[in-house]
CSV table of C-alpha atoms and ligand atoms in Angstrom, one decimal:
chain,number,residue,atom,x,y,z
X,122,MET,CA,-28.1,3.1,-14.8
X,123,PHE,CA,-28.3,1.5,-18.2
X,124,ILE,CA,-28.2,3.4,-21.5
X,125,GLY,CA,-27.1,6.6,-19.6
X,126,HIS,CA,-23.6,5.0,-19.4
X,127,TYR,CA,-23.3,5.2,-23.2
X,128,SER,CA,-23.7,9.0,-23.1
X,129,VAL,CA,-20.1,9.1,-21.8
X,130,ALA,CA,-18.9,6.9,-24.7
X,131,PHE,CA,-20.5,9.2,-27.2
X,132,ALA,CA,-19.2,12.3,-25.4
X,133,CYS,CA,-15.6,11.1,-25.1
X,134,ARG,CA,-15.1,10.4,-28.8
X,135,THR,CA,-13.5,13.3,-30.6
X,136,GLU,CA,-11.5,13.8,-33.8
X,137,ARG,CA,-8.5,14.5,-31.5
X,138,ASN,CA,-8.4,11.3,-29.5
X,139,LYS,CA,-9.7,9.1,-32.3
X,140,ILE,CA,-10.8,6.4,-29.8
X,141,PRO,CA,-13.3,4.2,-31.7
X,142,LEU,CA,-16.8,4.3,-30.3
X,143,TRP,CA,-16.9,0.6,-29.9
X,144,VAL,CA,-13.9,0.7,-27.6
X,145,LEU,CA,-15.6,3.4,-25.5
X,146,PHE,CA,-18.8,1.3,-25.4
X,147,ILE,CA,-16.7,-1.5,-23.7
X,148,ALA,CA,-15.0,1.1,-21.4
X,149,VAL,CA,-18.2,2.6,-20.0
X,150,GLN,CA,-19.5,-0.9,-19.2
X,151,PHE,CA,-16.2,-2.4,-18.2
X,152,LEU,CA,-17.2,-2.7,-14.6
X,153,ASP,CA,-20.5,-4.4,-15.5
X,154,TYR,CA,-18.6,-6.8,-17.8
X,155,ILE,CA,-16.4,-7.7,-14.8
X,156,TRP,CA,-19.5,-7.9,-12.6
X,157,ALA,CA,-21.4,-10.1,-15.0
X,158,THR,CA,-18.4,-12.4,-15.3
X,159,LEU,CA,-17.9,-12.7,-11.5
X,160,VAL,CA,-21.6,-13.4,-10.9
X,161,LEU,CA,-21.4,-16.2,-13.6
X,162,LEU,CA,-18.4,-17.6,-11.7
X,163,GLY,CA,-20.3,-17.4,-8.4
X,164,ILE,CA,-17.8,-14.9,-6.9
X,165,GLU,CA,-20.1,-11.9,-6.8
X,166,LYS,CA,-23.7,-12.2,-5.7
X,167,LEU,CA,-26.9,-11.0,-7.2
X,168,ARG,CA,-30.6,-11.4,-6.3
X,169,VAL,CA,-33.2,-10.6,-8.9
X,170,ILE,CA,-36.3,-9.5,-7.1
X,171,LYS,CA,-39.5,-8.2,-8.7
X,172,GLY,CA,-40.1,-4.6,-7.4
X,173,PHE,CA,-36.8,-4.4,-5.6
X,174,THR,CA,-36.7,-0.8,-6.7
X,175,ALA,CA,-39.2,0.9,-9.0
X,176,GLY,CA,-36.8,0.9,-11.9
X,177,SER,CA,-34.7,-2.2,-11.4
X,178,MET,CA,-35.0,-5.7,-10.1
X,179,LEU,CA,-31.3,-6.1,-9.3
X,180,ASP,CA,-30.3,-6.5,-5.7
X,181,SER,CA,-26.5,-6.5,-6.0
X,182,TYR,CA,-25.8,-7.3,-2.4
X,183,PHE,CA,-22.2,-8.5,-2.9
X,184,HIS,CA,-20.1,-7.0,-5.7
X,185,PRO,CA,-17.0,-5.6,-4.0
X,186,TYR,CA,-14.6,-6.6,-6.8
X,187,SER,CA,-16.4,-4.9,-9.7
X,188,HIS,CA,-18.3,-2.1,-8.0
X,189,SER,CA,-16.5,-0.8,-4.9
X,190,LEU,CA,-15.0,2.7,-5.3
X,191,ILE,CA,-11.5,1.4,-4.7
X,192,THR,CA,-11.7,-1.4,-7.3
X,193,ALA,CA,-13.5,0.9,-9.7
X,194,ILE,CA,-10.4,3.2,-9.6
X,195,LEU,CA,-8.1,0.2,-10.0
X,196,TRP,CA,-10.1,-1.2,-13.0
X,197,SER,CA,-10.0,2.3,-14.6
X,198,ILE,CA,-6.2,2.3,-14.3
X,199,VAL,CA,-6.0,-1.3,-15.7
X,200,ALA,CA,-8.2,-0.4,-18.6
X,201,ALA,CA,-6.1,2.7,-19.5
X,202,LEU,CA,-3.0,0.6,-19.3
X,203,ILE,CA,-4.6,-2.1,-21.6
X,204,TYR,CA,-5.5,0.5,-24.1
X,205,GLU,CA,-2.0,1.9,-24.0
X,206,ALA,CA,-0.4,-1.5,-24.4
X,207,VAL,CA,-2.7,-2.7,-27.2
X,208,CYS,CA,-2.5,0.5,-29.2
X,209,GLY,CA,1.2,0.9,-28.6
X,210,ARG,CA,1.9,-2.6,-29.8
X,211,HIS,CA,-0.1,-2.3,-33.0
X,212,GLY,CA,1.6,1.0,-33.8
X,213,ARG,CA,-1.8,2.6,-34.2
X,214,HIS,CA,-3.0,6.1,-33.3
X,215,TYR,CA,-2.4,6.5,-29.7
X,216,THR,CA,-2.0,9.4,-27.3
X,217,ARG,CA,-1.5,9.4,-23.6
X,218,PHE,CA,-4.6,11.7,-23.5
X,219,ALA,CA,-6.7,9.0,-25.2
X,220,SER,CA,-5.5,6.5,-22.5
X,221,LEU,CA,-6.6,8.9,-19.8
X,222,MET,CA,-10.0,9.2,-21.5
X,223,ILE,CA,-10.4,5.4,-21.4
X,224,GLY,CA,-9.7,5.4,-17.7
X,225,LEU,CA,-12.2,8.2,-17.1
X,226,ALA,CA,-14.8,6.5,-19.2
X,227,VAL,CA,-14.4,3.3,-17.1
X,228,PHE,CA,-14.7,5.3,-13.9
X,229,SER,CA,-17.7,7.2,-15.1
X,230,HIS,CA,-19.6,4.0,-14.7
X,231,TRP,CA,-19.3,4.1,-11.0
X,232,VAL,CA,-20.3,7.7,-10.8
X,233,LEU,CA,-23.4,7.2,-12.8
X,234,ASP,CA,-24.2,3.9,-10.9
X,235,LEU,CA,-23.9,6.0,-7.7
X,236,ILE,CA,-26.8,8.1,-8.8
X,237,ALA,CA,-29.1,5.2,-9.7
X,238,HIS,CA,-28.2,2.4,-7.3
X,239,PRO,CA,-29.7,2.0,-3.9
X,240,ARG,CA,-27.1,1.8,-1.2
X,241,ASP,CA,-25.2,-1.2,-2.6
X,242,LEU,CA,-21.9,0.4,-3.8
X,243,ALA,CA,-19.2,-0.1,-1.3
X,244,ILE,CA,-16.4,2.4,-0.8
X,245,TYR,CA,-14.0,-0.6,-0.3
X,246,ASP,CA,-14.5,-4.3,0.2
X,247,ASN,CA,-18.1,-4.8,1.0
X,248,THR,CA,-18.5,-1.9,3.5
X,249,TRP,CA,-19.5,1.8,3.7
X,250,LYS,CA,-22.2,1.4,1.1
X,251,VAL,CA,-23.4,4.3,-0.8
X,252,GLY,CA,-26.0,5.0,-3.6
X,253,PHE,CA,-28.4,7.9,-4.1
X,254,GLY,CA,-31.2,5.5,-5.1
X,255,LEU,CA,-32.7,7.2,-8.1
X,256,TRP,CA,-33.9,3.8,-9.2
X,257,ASN,CA,-36.6,4.3,-6.6
X,258,TYR,CA,-38.1,6.9,-8.8
X,259,ARG,CA,-38.9,5.3,-12.1
X,260,GLY,CA,-39.9,8.4,-14.1
X,261,PRO,CA,-37.0,10.7,-13.1
X,262,GLU,CA,-34.5,7.8,-13.5
X,263,PHE,CA,-35.8,7.1,-17.0
X,264,ALA,CA,-35.7,10.8,-17.8
X,265,LEU,CA,-32.1,11.1,-16.6
X,266,GLU,CA,-31.0,8.1,-18.7
X,267,VAL,CA,-32.6,9.5,-21.9
X,268,THR,CA,-31.3,13.1,-21.2
X,269,LEU,CA,-27.8,11.9,-20.6
X,270,LEU,CA,-27.8,9.8,-23.8
X,271,ALA,CA,-29.2,12.6,-25.9
X,272,GLY,CA,-26.6,15.0,-24.6
X,273,GLY,CA,-23.8,12.5,-25.3
X,274,ILE,CA,-25.0,11.9,-28.8
X,275,ALA,CA,-25.4,15.7,-29.4
X,276,LEU,CA,-21.7,16.2,-28.4
X,277,TYR,CA,-20.6,13.3,-30.6
X,278,LEU,CA,-22.4,14.7,-33.6
X,279,ALA,CA,-21.0,18.2,-32.9
X,280,ARG,CA,-17.4,17.2,-32.3
X,281,ASN,CA,-16.8,14.7,-35.0
X,282,ALA,CA,-16.6,15.2,-38.7
X,283,ILE,CA,-19.0,12.5,-39.9
X,284,PRO,CA,-21.0,12.0,-43.1
X,285,ALA,CA,-24.7,12.7,-43.1
X,286,ILE,CA,-25.6,9.1,-43.5
X,287,ARG,CA,-23.7,8.1,-40.4
X,288,LYS,CA,-25.3,11.0,-38.4
X,289,GLY,CA,-28.7,9.4,-39.3
X,290,ALA,CA,-27.4,6.0,-38.2
X,291,VAL,CA,-26.1,7.4,-34.9
X,292,ILE,CA,-29.5,9.0,-34.2
X,293,ALA,CA,-31.3,5.7,-35.1
X,294,PHE,CA,-28.9,3.8,-32.7
X,295,GLY,CA,-29.8,6.3,-30.0
X,296,ILE,CA,-33.5,5.8,-30.6
X,297,ALA,CA,-33.0,2.0,-30.5
X,298,LEU,CA,-31.2,2.3,-27.1
X,299,VAL,CA,-34.1,4.4,-25.8
X,300,ILE,CA,-36.5,1.7,-26.9
X,301,VAL,CA,-34.4,-0.9,-25.0
X,302,GLN,CA,-34.5,1.3,-22.0
X,303,ILE,CA,-38.3,1.7,-22.2
X,304,GLY,CA,-38.5,-2.1,-22.2
X,305,ASP,CA,-36.1,-2.4,-19.3
X,306,THR,CA,-37.9,0.2,-17.2
X,307,TYR,CA,-41.5,-0.1,-18.0
X,308,VAL,CA,-42.3,-3.5,-19.5
X,309,PRO,CA,-43.2,-5.9,-16.6
X,310,ARG,CA,-41.5,-9.3,-16.8
X,311,THR,CA,-40.8,-12.2,-14.5
X,312,PRO,CA,-37.4,-12.1,-12.9
X,313,LEU,CA,-34.8,-14.3,-14.4
X,314,THR,CA,-32.2,-16.2,-12.3
X,315,ASP,CA,-29.0,-14.3,-11.4
X,316,LYS,CA,-27.0,-16.2,-14.0
X,317,ALA,CA,-29.5,-15.7,-16.8
X,318,THR,CA,-29.7,-12.0,-16.0
X,319,VAL,CA,-25.9,-11.5,-16.3
X,320,THR,CA,-25.8,-13.7,-19.4
X,321,GLY,CA,-28.3,-11.2,-20.8
X,322,VAL,CA,-26.1,-8.3,-19.7
X,323,TRP,CA,-23.1,-9.9,-21.6
X,324,ILE,CA,-25.2,-10.5,-24.8
X,325,PHE,CA,-26.9,-7.0,-24.9
X,326,TYR,CA,-23.8,-5.1,-24.0
X,327,THR,CA,-21.8,-6.9,-26.7
X,328,LEU,CA,-24.5,-6.4,-29.2
X,329,PHE,CA,-24.3,-2.7,-28.6
X,330,VAL,CA,-20.5,-2.8,-29.0
X,331,LEU,CA,-21.0,-4.5,-32.4
X,332,VAL,CA,-23.6,-1.9,-33.4
X,333,ALA,CA,-21.2,0.9,-32.3
X,334,PHE,CA,-18.5,-0.7,-34.4
X,335,ALA,CA,-20.8,-1.0,-37.5
X,336,VAL,CA,-22.2,2.6,-37.1
X,337,GLU,CA,-18.7,4.1,-37.3
X,338,LYS,CA,-18.0,2.2,-40.6
X,339,ILE,CA,-21.1,3.6,-42.3
X,340,GLY,CA,-20.1,6.1,-45.0
X,341,SER,CA,-16.4,5.9,-44.2
X,342,ARG,CA,-13.9,6.1,-47.0
X,343,ARG,CA,-10.6,4.3,-46.7
X,344,ARG,CA,-8.7,6.0,-44.0
X,345,ILE,CA,-5.1,7.0,-44.4
X,346,ASN,CA,-4.4,6.7,-40.7
X,347,ALA,CA,-5.8,3.6,-39.2
X,348,SER,CA,-7.0,4.5,-35.7
X,349,CYS,CA,-7.0,2.2,-32.7
H,655,ZN,ZN1,-22.7,-1.2,-12.8
């Protein structure tokens, strides 16, 4: 699962919880940020194999700290607590509900990965591996990613009072994400090394976070209540 994760970020953002989209963009990929970092450190293991599944070259044969069910729950709690601590300290808009949303957004990553991944997601440690393996079916997996993202963006546009210019920017951002997904799913390429792959993950995900930040600035007047 790739751009489908961002559907949750778009869907979670409401006028009520006022969680910035860029924060949700980090939340839904929080587990992958941990994964990419641990692979860079040599703690978690990844093989990049051409044709490993139809839709992905990633053989994540050892990622118990970032992607087991138990650690996914723990990281979700940690992320919710970080959000609470940071927002509380800065005296910014914060509700306990928003913190819960952050936790759920982080955990959504594991649920969506469960659909796409082959059996490489451990329940705990590195055992009892699960994964429905939709990555074995390139077309359906791609369709699911795009459908999820479109649904998330539709919810975002419906549930937030945003100026027309920003609506256009959000839709353009969605189209750009779909283009990136087309490249990832359909454009053949030679496998990079494990470390180069996760460096790319870090760069792309962070680029998307920056775009999400910029998009929510478009057409905004000075806000009376700064939001966290
Ligand atoms: Zn993942």
